[in-house]
Amino acid sequence: MKLIVGLGNYPKKYEKTRHNAGFIAVDAYCKTHEINLNETKFNGVFAKFKNDFIIAKPLTLMNLSGIFIEQIIKFYQIAIEDILILCDDIYTPVGQIVLKEDSSSGGHNGLNNIFDLLHTQKIKRIKIGVGIYQETTISIIDYVLQNLSANDYTTITQQICPLTTAIIDDFINNVEWKKIVQKYSKK
């Protein structure tokens, strides 16, 4: 069983913020495949497909994302190597993604919470570029909670989401992670 989780903040007011890039990508995947996240349990919403995969969004705020993931993997007995997380990345330009496994959180508090509760950093992830944060007069918190510009939102939904959808499909179809990274990483 595979688990695909997009990270974000659930209240609607955060819908188009930088921090919700993971939700945006999961929503695009669900729209492409006509999936409805119709189960609510473990502090999240999700859809389960036989013994193949679960696609989900936590209902917790970003910094508590690990609560949902910890509960759902225990209940469905999902192995760590079968988890894929989609999240925002403030160190990557809009229009780019970074595929990672077994690396630090890069200061991402949602990932930190997941790593703490699962006792590992060895989790596959798609980090979606939301623009490079520059230390100026705005805090990181205010930066990630800002709405994406119309151009950036379009870039993510029209260019990045088809890419993340293809990656999720490959992941579900048991393509080896190393091959996924080679196939989709920018040269």
mmCIF file with all atom_site columns, C-alpha atoms in Angstrom:
data_model
loop_
_atom_site.group_PDB
_atom_site.id
_atom_site.type_symbol
_atom_site.label_atom_id
_atom_site.label_alt_id
_atom_site.label_comp_id
_atom_site.label_asym_id
_atom_site.label_entity_id
_atom_site.label_seq_id
_atom_site.pdbx_PDB_ins_code
_atom_site.Cartn_x
_atom_site.Cartn_y
_atom_site.Cartn_z
_atom_site.occupancy
_atom_site.B_iso_or_equiv
_atom_site.pdbx_formal_charge
_atom_site.auth_seq_id
_atom_site.auth_comp_id
_atom_site.auth_asym_id
_atom_site.auth_atom_id
_atom_site.pdbx_PDB_model_num
ATOM 1   C CA . MET A 1 1   ? 0.000   0.000  0.000   1.00 0.00 ? 1   MET A CA 1
ATOM 2   C CA . LYS A 1 2   ? 1.342   3.416  -1.025  1.00 0.00 ? 2   LYS A CA 1
ATOM 3   C CA . LEU A 1 3   ? 0.544   6.660  0.784   1.00 0.00 ? 3   LEU A CA 1
ATOM 4   C CA . ILE A 1 4   ? 0.688   10.004 -1.017  1.00 0.00 ? 4   ILE A CA 1
ATOM 5   C CA . VAL A 1 5   ? 0.203   13.070 1.192   1.00 0.00 ? 5   VAL A CA 1
ATOM 6   C CA . GLY A 1 6   ? 0.093   16.717 0.191   1.00 0.00 ? 6   GLY A CA 1
ATOM 7   C CA . LEU A 1 7   ? 0.980   19.137 2.973   1.00 0.00 ? 7   LEU A CA 1
ATOM 8   C CA . GLY A 1 8   ? -0.792  22.410 3.634   1.00 0.00 ? 8   GLY A CA 1
ATOM 9   C CA . ASN A 1 9   ? -3.068  24.302 5.964   1.00 0.00 ? 9   ASN A CA 1
ATOM 10  C CA . TYR A 1 10  ? -6.680  23.218 5.719   1.00 0.00 ? 10  TYR A CA 1
ATOM 11  C CA . PRO A 1 11  ? -8.785  26.313 6.399   1.00 0.00 ? 11  PRO A CA 1
ATOM 12  C CA . LYS A 1 12  ? -9.934  27.733 3.042   1.00 0.00 ? 12  LYS A CA 1
ATOM 13  C CA . LYS A 1 13  ? -8.242  31.093 3.691   1.00 0.00 ? 13  LYS A CA 1
ATOM 14  C CA . TYR A 1 14  ? -4.864  29.368 3.063   1.00 0.00 ? 14  TYR A CA 1
ATOM 15  C CA . GLU A 1 15  ? -5.972  27.766 -0.213  1.00 0.00 ? 15  GLU A CA 1
ATOM 16  C CA . LYS A 1 16  ? -3.639  29.671 -2.572  1.00 0.00 ? 16  LYS A CA 1
ATOM 17  C CA . THR A 1 17  ? -0.736  30.334 -0.204  1.00 0.00 ? 17  THR A CA 1
ATOM 18  C CA . ARG A 1 18  ? 2.828   29.191 -0.807  1.00 0.00 ? 18  ARG A CA 1
ATOM 19  C CA . HIS A 1 19  ? 2.538   26.743 2.093   1.00 0.00 ? 19  HIS A CA 1
ATOM 20  C CA . ASN A 1 20  ? -0.314  24.938 0.333   1.00 0.00 ? 20  ASN A CA 1
ATOM 21  C CA . ALA A 1 21  ? 1.654   23.827 -2.726  1.00 0.00 ? 21  ALA A CA 1
ATOM 22  C CA . GLY A 1 22  ? 1.305   20.206 -1.572  1.00 0.00 ? 22  GLY A CA 1
ATOM 23  C CA . PHE A 1 23  ? -2.474  20.535 -1.322  1.00 0.00 ? 23  PHE A CA 1
ATOM 24  C CA . ILE A 1 24  ? -2.593  22.206 -4.743  1.00 0.00 ? 24  ILE A CA 1
ATOM 25  C CA . ALA A 1 25  ? -0.673  19.290 -6.292  1.00 0.00 ? 25  ALA A CA 1
ATOM 26  C CA . VAL A 1 26  ? -2.850  16.624 -4.611  1.00 0.00 ? 26  VAL A CA 1
ATOM 27  C CA . ASP A 1 27  ? -6.009  18.474 -5.677  1.00 0.00 ? 27  ASP A CA 1
ATOM 28  C CA . ALA A 1 28  ? -4.713  18.543 -9.274  1.00 0.00 ? 28  ALA A CA 1
ATOM 29  C CA . TYR A 1 29  ? -3.964  14.810 -9.140  1.00 0.00 ? 29  TYR A CA 1
ATOM 30  C CA . CYS A 1 30  ? -7.446  14.103 -7.829  1.00 0.00 ? 30  CYS A CA 1
ATOM 31  C CA . LYS A 1 31  ? -9.048  16.290 -10.510 1.00 0.00 ? 31  LYS A CA 1
ATOM 32  C CA . THR A 1 32  ? -7.051  14.561 -13.279 1.00 0.00 ? 32  THR A CA 1
ATOM 33  C CA . HIS A 1 33  ? -8.077  11.104 -12.047 1.00 0.00 ? 33  HIS A CA 1
ATOM 34  C CA . GLU A 1 34  ? -11.594 12.095 -10.915 1.00 0.00 ? 34  GLU A CA 1
ATOM 35  C CA . ILE A 1 35  ? -10.858 11.175 -7.309  1.00 0.00 ? 35  ILE A CA 1
ATOM 36  C CA . ASN A 1 36  ? -12.901 12.495 -4.409  1.00 0.00 ? 36  ASN A CA 1
ATOM 37  C CA . LEU A 1 37  ? -11.203 12.635 -0.999  1.00 0.00 ? 37  LEU A CA 1
ATOM 38  C CA . ASN A 1 38  ? -14.309 11.286 0.680   1.00 0.00 ? 38  ASN A CA 1
ATOM 39  C CA . GLU A 1 39  ? -13.004 9.602  3.837   1.00 0.00 ? 39  GLU A CA 1
ATOM 40  C CA . THR A 1 40  ? -12.356 11.642 6.969   1.00 0.00 ? 40  THR A CA 1
ATOM 41  C CA . LYS A 1 41  ? -10.355 9.972  9.701   1.00 0.00 ? 41  LYS A CA 1
ATOM 42  C CA . PHE A 1 42  ? -7.043  10.325 11.578  1.00 0.00 ? 42  PHE A CA 1
ATOM 43  C CA . ASN A 1 43  ? -7.213  14.152 11.342  1.00 0.00 ? 43  ASN A CA 1
ATOM 44  C CA . GLY A 1 44  ? -7.217  14.054 7.544   1.00 0.00 ? 44  GLY A CA 1
ATOM 45  C CA . VAL A 1 45  ? -9.200  13.541 4.360   1.00 0.00 ? 45  VAL A CA 1
ATOM 46  C CA . PHE A 1 46  ? -8.288  10.795 1.924   1.00 0.00 ? 46  PHE A CA 1
ATOM 47  C CA . ALA A 1 47  ? -9.325  8.308  -0.718  1.00 0.00 ? 47  ALA A CA 1
ATOM 48  C CA . LYS A 1 48  ? -8.277  4.652  -0.536  1.00 0.00 ? 48  LYS A CA 1
ATOM 49  C CA . PHE A 1 49  ? -7.988  2.389  -3.558  1.00 0.00 ? 49  PHE A CA 1
ATOM 50  C CA . LYS A 1 50  ? -8.112  -1.328 -2.681  1.00 0.00 ? 50  LYS A CA 1
ATOM 51  C CA . ASN A 1 51  ? -4.648  -2.305 -1.493  1.00 0.00 ? 51  ASN A CA 1
ATOM 52  C CA . ASP A 1 52  ? -2.936  -0.046 -3.995  1.00 0.00 ? 52  ASP A CA 1
ATOM 53  C CA . PHE A 1 53  ? -2.718  3.459  -2.601  1.00 0.00 ? 53  PHE A CA 1
ATOM 54  C CA . ILE A 1 54  ? -4.140  6.198  -0.392  1.00 0.00 ? 54  ILE A CA 1
ATOM 55  C CA . ILE A 1 55  ? -4.005  9.852  -1.410  1.00 0.00 ? 55  ILE A CA 1
ATOM 56  C CA . ALA A 1 56  ? -4.557  12.354 1.374   1.00 0.00 ? 56  ALA A CA 1
ATOM 57  C CA . LYS A 1 57  ? -4.413  15.797 2.933   1.00 0.00 ? 57  LYS A CA 1
ATOM 58  C CA . PRO A 1 58  ? -4.043  16.319 6.696   1.00 0.00 ? 58  PRO A CA 1
ATOM 59  C CA . LEU A 1 59  ? -6.715  18.426 8.405   1.00 0.00 ? 59  LEU A CA 1
ATOM 60  C CA . THR A 1 60  ? -4.202  19.574 11.000  1.00 0.00 ? 60  THR A CA 1
ATOM 61  C CA . LEU A 1 61  ? -2.275  22.740 10.492  1.00 0.00 ? 61  LEU A CA 1
ATOM 62  C CA . MET A 1 62  ? 1.004   22.325 8.601   1.00 0.00 ? 62  MET A CA 1
ATOM 63  C CA . ASN A 1 63  ? 3.217   22.036 11.677  1.00 0.00 ? 63  ASN A CA 1
ATOM 64  C CA . LEU A 1 64  ? 1.228   19.030 12.942  1.00 0.00 ? 64  LEU A CA 1
ATOM 65  C CA . SER A 1 65  ? 1.095   17.069 9.657   1.00 0.00 ? 65  SER A CA 1
ATOM 66  C CA . GLY A 1 66  ? 2.908   14.133 11.218  1.00 0.00 ? 66  GLY A CA 1
ATOM 67  C CA . ILE A 1 67  ? -0.053  13.355 13.483  1.00 0.00 ? 67  ILE A CA 1
ATOM 68  C CA . PHE A 1 68  ? -2.187  12.338 10.499  1.00 0.00 ? 68  PHE A CA 1
ATOM 69  C CA . ILE A 1 69  ? 0.631   10.429 8.794   1.00 0.00 ? 69  ILE A CA 1
ATOM 70  C CA . GLU A 1 70  ? 1.608   8.547  11.951  1.00 0.00 ? 70  GLU A CA 1
ATOM 71  C CA . GLN A 1 71  ? -1.990  7.460  12.584  1.00 0.00 ? 71  GLN A CA 1
ATOM 72  C CA . ILE A 1 72  ? -2.808  6.392  9.027   1.00 0.00 ? 72  ILE A CA 1
ATOM 73  C CA . ILE A 1 73  ? 0.390   4.394  8.498   1.00 0.00 ? 73  ILE A CA 1
ATOM 74  C CA . LYS A 1 74  ? -0.151  2.526  11.771  1.00 0.00 ? 74  LYS A CA 1
ATOM 75  C CA . PHE A 1 75  ? -3.760  1.702  10.903  1.00 0.00 ? 75  PHE A CA 1
ATOM 76  C CA . TYR A 1 76  ? -3.051  0.556  7.333   1.00 0.00 ? 76  TYR A CA 1
ATOM 77  C CA . GLN A 1 77  ? 0.426   -0.828 8.132   1.00 0.00 ? 77  GLN A CA 1
ATOM 78  C CA . ILE A 1 78  ? 2.157   1.284  5.500   1.00 0.00 ? 78  ILE A CA 1
ATOM 79  C CA . ALA A 1 79  ? 5.944   1.004  5.274   1.00 0.00 ? 79  ALA A CA 1
ATOM 80  C CA . ILE A 1 80  ? 8.076   4.157  5.412   1.00 0.00 ? 80  ILE A CA 1
ATOM 81  C CA . GLU A 1 81  ? 9.466   3.421  1.933   1.00 0.00 ? 81  GLU A CA 1
ATOM 82  C CA . ASP A 1 82  ? 5.902   3.526  0.561   1.00 0.00 ? 82  ASP A CA 1
ATOM 83  C CA . ILE A 1 83  ? 5.231   7.133  1.634   1.00 0.00 ? 83  ILE A CA 1
ATOM 84  C CA . LEU A 1 84  ? 5.469   10.121 -0.731  1.00 0.00 ? 84  LEU A CA 1
ATOM 85  C CA . ILE A 1 85  ? 5.081   13.664 0.628   1.00 0.00 ? 85  ILE A CA 1
ATOM 86  C CA . LEU A 1 86  ? 4.389   16.751 -1.502  1.00 0.00 ? 86  LEU A CA 1
ATOM 87  C CA . CYS A 1 87  ? 5.269   20.092 0.060   1.00 0.00 ? 87  CYS A CA 1
ATOM 88  C CA . ASP A 1 88  ? 6.351   23.642 -0.643  1.00 0.00 ? 88  ASP A CA 1
ATOM 89  C CA . ASP A 1 89  ? 10.023  24.638 -0.841  1.00 0.00 ? 89  ASP A CA 1
ATOM 90  C CA . ILE A 1 90  ? 11.118  28.222 -0.223  1.00 0.00 ? 90  ILE A CA 1
ATOM 91  C CA . TYR A 1 91  ? 14.623  27.529 -1.503  1.00 0.00 ? 91  TYR A CA 1
ATOM 92  C CA . THR A 1 92  ? 13.510  26.537 -5.013  1.00 0.00 ? 92  THR A CA 1
ATOM 93  C CA . PRO A 1 93  ? 12.222  28.911 -7.704  1.00 0.00 ? 93  PRO A CA 1
ATOM 94  C CA . VAL A 1 94  ? 8.609   28.727 -8.850  1.00 0.00 ? 94  VAL A CA 1
ATOM 95  C CA . GLY A 1 95  ? 8.360   26.342 -11.788 1.00 0.00 ? 95  GLY A CA 1
ATOM 96  C CA . GLN A 1 96  ? 10.850  23.842 -10.406 1.00 0.00 ? 96  GLN A CA 1
ATOM 97  C CA . ILE A 1 97  ? 10.642  20.783 -8.193  1.00 0.00 ? 97  ILE A CA 1
ATOM 98  C CA . VAL A 1 98  ? 13.211  18.914 -6.141  1.00 0.00 ? 98  VAL A CA 1
ATOM 99  C CA . LEU A 1 99  ? 12.913  15.191 -5.469  1.00 0.00 ? 99  LEU A CA 1
ATOM 100 C CA . LYS A 1 100 ? 14.410  14.088 -2.157  1.00 0.00 ? 100 LYS A CA 1
ATOM 101 C CA . GLU A 1 101 ? 14.771  11.157 0.164   1.00 0.00 ? 101 GLU A CA 1
ATOM 102 C CA . ASP A 1 102 ? 16.818  10.843 3.328   1.00 0.00 ? 102 ASP A CA 1
ATOM 103 C CA . SER A 1 103 ? 17.769  14.488 3.745   1.00 0.00 ? 103 SER A CA 1
ATOM 104 C CA . SER A 1 104 ? 17.005  17.228 6.228   1.00 0.00 ? 104 SER A CA 1
ATOM 105 C CA . SER A 1 105 ? 13.751  19.153 6.290   1.00 0.00 ? 105 SER A CA 1
ATOM 106 C CA . GLY A 1 106 ? 15.418  22.355 5.126   1.00 0.00 ? 106 GLY A CA 1
ATOM 107 C CA . GLY A 1 107 ? 13.649  24.062 8.038   1.00 0.00 ? 107 GLY A CA 1
ATOM 108 C CA . HIS A 1 108 ? 10.174  22.974 6.883   1.00 0.00 ? 108 HIS A CA 1
ATOM 109 C CA . ASN A 1 109 ? 8.167   22.553 10.093  1.00 0.00 ? 109 ASN A CA 1
ATOM 110 C CA . GLY A 1 110 ? 5.623   20.179 8.566   1.00 0.00 ? 110 GLY A CA 1
ATOM 111 C CA . LEU A 1 111 ? 8.446   17.856 7.525   1.00 0.00 ? 111 LEU A CA 1
ATOM 112 C CA . ASN A 1 112 ? 10.124  18.271 10.928  1.00 0.00 ? 112 ASN A CA 1
ATOM 113 C CA . ASN A 1 113 ? 6.944   17.093 12.647  1.00 0.00 ? 113 ASN A CA 1
ATOM 114 C CA . ILE A 1 114 ? 6.699   14.080 10.323  1.00 0.00 ? 114 ILE A CA 1
ATOM 115 C CA . PHE A 1 115 ? 10.354  13.166 10.875  1.00 0.00 ? 115 PHE A CA 1
ATOM 116 C CA . ASP A 1 116 ? 9.969   13.511 14.650  1.00 0.00 ? 116 ASP A CA 1
ATOM 117 C CA . LEU A 1 117 ? 6.887   11.303 14.855  1.00 0.00 ? 117 LEU A CA 1
ATOM 118 C CA . LEU A 1 118 ? 8.113   8.669  12.386  1.00 0.00 ? 118 LEU A CA 1
ATOM 119 C CA . HIS A 1 119 ? 11.682  8.737  13.751  1.00 0.00 ? 119 HIS A CA 1
ATOM 120 C CA . THR A 1 120 ? 13.236  8.999  10.292  1.00 0.00 ? 120 THR A CA 1
ATOM 121 C CA . GLN A 1 121 ? 14.131  11.468 7.543   1.00 0.00 ? 121 GLN A CA 1
ATOM 122 C CA . LYS A 1 122 ? 14.200  8.691  4.943   1.00 0.00 ? 122 LYS A CA 1
ATOM 123 C CA . ILE A 1 123 ? 10.903  9.686  3.348   1.00 0.00 ? 123 ILE A CA 1
ATOM 124 C CA . LYS A 1 124 ? 10.403  10.350 -0.348  1.00 0.00 ? 124 LYS A CA 1
ATOM 125 C CA . ARG A 1 125 ? 9.221   13.822 -1.185  1.00 0.00 ? 125 ARG A CA 1
ATOM 126 C CA . ILE A 1 126 ? 8.437   16.188 -3.982  1.00 0.00 ? 126 ILE A CA 1
ATOM 127 C CA . LYS A 1 127 ? 9.416   19.705 -2.959  1.00 0.00 ? 127 LYS A CA 1
ATOM 128 C CA . ILE A 1 128 ? 7.551   22.270 -5.033  1.00 0.00 ? 128 ILE A CA 1
ATOM 129 C CA . GLY A 1 129 ? 9.301   25.583 -5.585  1.00 0.00 ? 129 GLY A CA 1
ATOM 130 C CA . VAL A 1 130 ? 7.264   28.534 -4.348  1.00 0.00 ? 130 VAL A CA 1
ATOM 131 C CA . GLY A 1 131 ? 9.911   31.223 -4.829  1.00 0.00 ? 131 GLY A CA 1
ATOM 132 C CA . ILE A 1 132 ? 13.170  31.750 -3.044  1.00 0.00 ? 132 ILE A CA 1
ATOM 133 C CA . TYR A 1 133 ? 12.756  33.394 0.336   1.00 0.00 ? 133 TYR A CA 1
ATOM 134 C CA . GLN A 1 134 ? 15.036  36.378 0.840   1.00 0.00 ? 134 GLN A CA 1
ATOM 135 C CA . GLU A 1 135 ? 15.588  37.637 4.355   1.00 0.00 ? 135 GLU A CA 1
ATOM 136 C CA . THR A 1 136 ? 14.060  41.069 4.107   1.00 0.00 ? 136 THR A CA 1
ATOM 137 C CA . THR A 1 137 ? 11.429  42.742 6.200   1.00 0.00 ? 137 THR A CA 1
ATOM 138 C CA . ILE A 1 138 ? 9.049   39.778 5.995   1.00 0.00 ? 138 ILE A CA 1
ATOM 139 C CA . SER A 1 139 ? 9.332   36.734 8.241   1.00 0.00 ? 139 SER A CA 1
ATOM 140 C CA . ILE A 1 140 ? 9.419   33.210 6.820   1.00 0.00 ? 140 ILE A CA 1
ATOM 141 C CA . ILE A 1 141 ? 6.017   32.547 8.418   1.00 0.00 ? 141 ILE A CA 1
ATOM 142 C CA . ASP A 1 142 ? 4.458   35.570 6.720   1.00 0.00 ? 142 ASP A CA 1
ATOM 143 C CA . TYR A 1 143 ? 6.176   34.633 3.437   1.00 0.00 ? 143 TYR A CA 1
ATOM 144 C CA . VAL A 1 144 ? 4.795   31.074 3.284   1.00 0.00 ? 144 VAL A CA 1
ATOM 145 C CA . LEU A 1 145 ? 1.326   32.239 4.343   1.00 0.00 ? 145 LEU A CA 1
ATOM 146 C CA . GLN A 1 146 ? 1.159   34.848 1.571   1.00 0.00 ? 146 GLN A CA 1
ATOM 147 C CA . ASN A 1 147 ? -0.992  34.059 -1.434  1.00 0.00 ? 147 ASN A CA 1
ATOM 148 C CA . LEU A 1 148 ? 0.934   33.057 -4.526  1.00 0.00 ? 148 LEU A CA 1
ATOM 149 C CA . SER A 1 149 ? 0.887   35.712 -7.238  1.00 0.00 ? 149 SER A CA 1
ATOM 150 C CA . ALA A 1 150 ? -1.499  34.968 -10.111 1.00 0.00 ? 150 ALA A CA 1
ATOM 151 C CA . ASN A 1 151 ? 1.475   34.116 -12.371 1.00 0.00 ? 151 ASN A CA 1
ATOM 152 C CA . ASP A 1 152 ? 3.078   31.832 -9.777  1.00 0.00 ? 152 ASP A CA 1
ATOM 153 C CA . TYR A 1 153 ? -0.226  30.063 -9.094  1.00 0.00 ? 153 TYR A CA 1
ATOM 154 C CA . THR A 1 154 ? -0.701  29.507 -12.835 1.00 0.00 ? 154 THR A CA 1
ATOM 155 C CA . THR A 1 155 ? 2.857   28.183 -13.180 1.00 0.00 ? 155 THR A CA 1
ATOM 156 C CA . ILE A 1 156 ? 2.289   25.699 -10.355 1.00 0.00 ? 156 ILE A CA 1
ATOM 157 C CA . THR A 1 157 ? -1.140  24.548 -11.553 1.00 0.00 ? 157 THR A CA 1
ATOM 158 C CA . GLN A 1 158 ? -0.369  24.468 -15.290 1.00 0.00 ? 158 GLN A CA 1
ATOM 159 C CA . GLN A 1 159 ? 3.299   23.393 -15.389 1.00 0.00 ? 159 GLN A CA 1
ATOM 160 C CA . ILE A 1 160 ? 4.191   21.747 -12.084 1.00 0.00 ? 160 ILE A CA 1
ATOM 161 C CA . CYS A 1 161 ? 0.980   19.862 -11.272 1.00 0.00 ? 161 CYS A CA 1
ATOM 162 C CA . PRO A 1 162 ? 1.053   17.799 -14.497 1.00 0.00 ? 162 PRO A CA 1
ATOM 163 C CA . LEU A 1 163 ? 4.627   16.869 -13.566 1.00 0.00 ? 163 LEU A CA 1
ATOM 164 C CA . THR A 1 164 ? 3.741   15.934 -9.973  1.00 0.00 ? 164 THR A CA 1
ATOM 165 C CA . THR A 1 165 ? 0.773   13.931 -11.282 1.00 0.00 ? 165 THR A CA 1
ATOM 166 C CA . ALA A 1 166 ? 3.102   11.927 -13.550 1.00 0.00 ? 166 ALA A CA 1
ATOM 167 C CA . ILE A 1 167 ? 5.501   11.341 -10.642 1.00 0.00 ? 167 ILE A CA 1
ATOM 168 C CA . ILE A 1 168 ? 2.673   10.150 -8.382  1.00 0.00 ? 168 ILE A CA 1
ATOM 169 C CA . ASP A 1 169 ? 1.485   7.780  -11.113 1.00 0.00 ? 169 ASP A CA 1
ATOM 170 C CA . ASP A 1 170 ? 4.996   6.335  -11.463 1.00 0.00 ? 170 ASP A CA 1
ATOM 171 C CA . PHE A 1 171 ? 5.293   5.996  -7.673  1.00 0.00 ? 171 PHE A CA 1
ATOM 172 C CA . ILE A 1 172 ? 1.944   4.179  -7.452  1.00 0.00 ? 172 ILE A CA 1
ATOM 173 C CA . ASN A 1 173 ? 3.015   1.917  -10.331 1.00 0.00 ? 173 ASN A CA 1
ATOM 174 C CA . ASN A 1 174 ? 6.119   0.847  -8.385  1.00 0.00 ? 174 ASN A CA 1
ATOM 175 C CA . VAL A 1 175 ? 8.693   2.609  -10.526 1.00 0.00 ? 175 VAL A CA 1
ATOM 176 C CA . GLU A 1 176 ? 11.916  2.599  -8.502  1.00 0.00 ? 176 GLU A CA 1
ATOM 177 C CA . TRP A 1 177 ? 12.480  5.956  -6.752  1.00 0.00 ? 177 TRP A CA 1
ATOM 178 C CA . LYS A 1 178 ? 15.991  6.258  -8.188  1.00 0.00 ? 178 LYS A CA 1
ATOM 179 C CA . LYS A 1 179 ? 14.522  5.972  -11.700 1.00 0.00 ? 179 LYS A CA 1
ATOM 180 C CA . ILE A 1 180 ? 11.839  8.534  -10.882 1.00 0.00 ? 180 ILE A CA 1
ATOM 181 C CA . VAL A 1 181 ? 14.514  10.950 -9.674  1.00 0.00 ? 181 VAL A CA 1
ATOM 182 C CA . GLN A 1 182 ? 16.571  10.399 -12.857 1.00 0.00 ? 182 GLN A CA 1
ATOM 183 C CA . LYS A 1 183 ? 13.521  10.807 -15.078 1.00 0.00 ? 183 LYS A CA 1
ATOM 184 C CA . TYR A 1 184 ? 12.130  13.999 -13.516 1.00 0.00 ? 184 TYR A CA 1
ATOM 185 C CA . SER A 1 185 ? 15.097  15.848 -12.023 1.00 0.00 ? 185 SER A CA 1
ATOM 186 C CA . LYS A 1 186 ? 16.301  18.817 -13.993 1.00 0.00 ? 186 LYS A CA 1
ATOM 187 C CA . LYS A 1 187 ? 19.649  18.208 -15.648 1.00 0.00 ? 187 LYS A CA 1
#
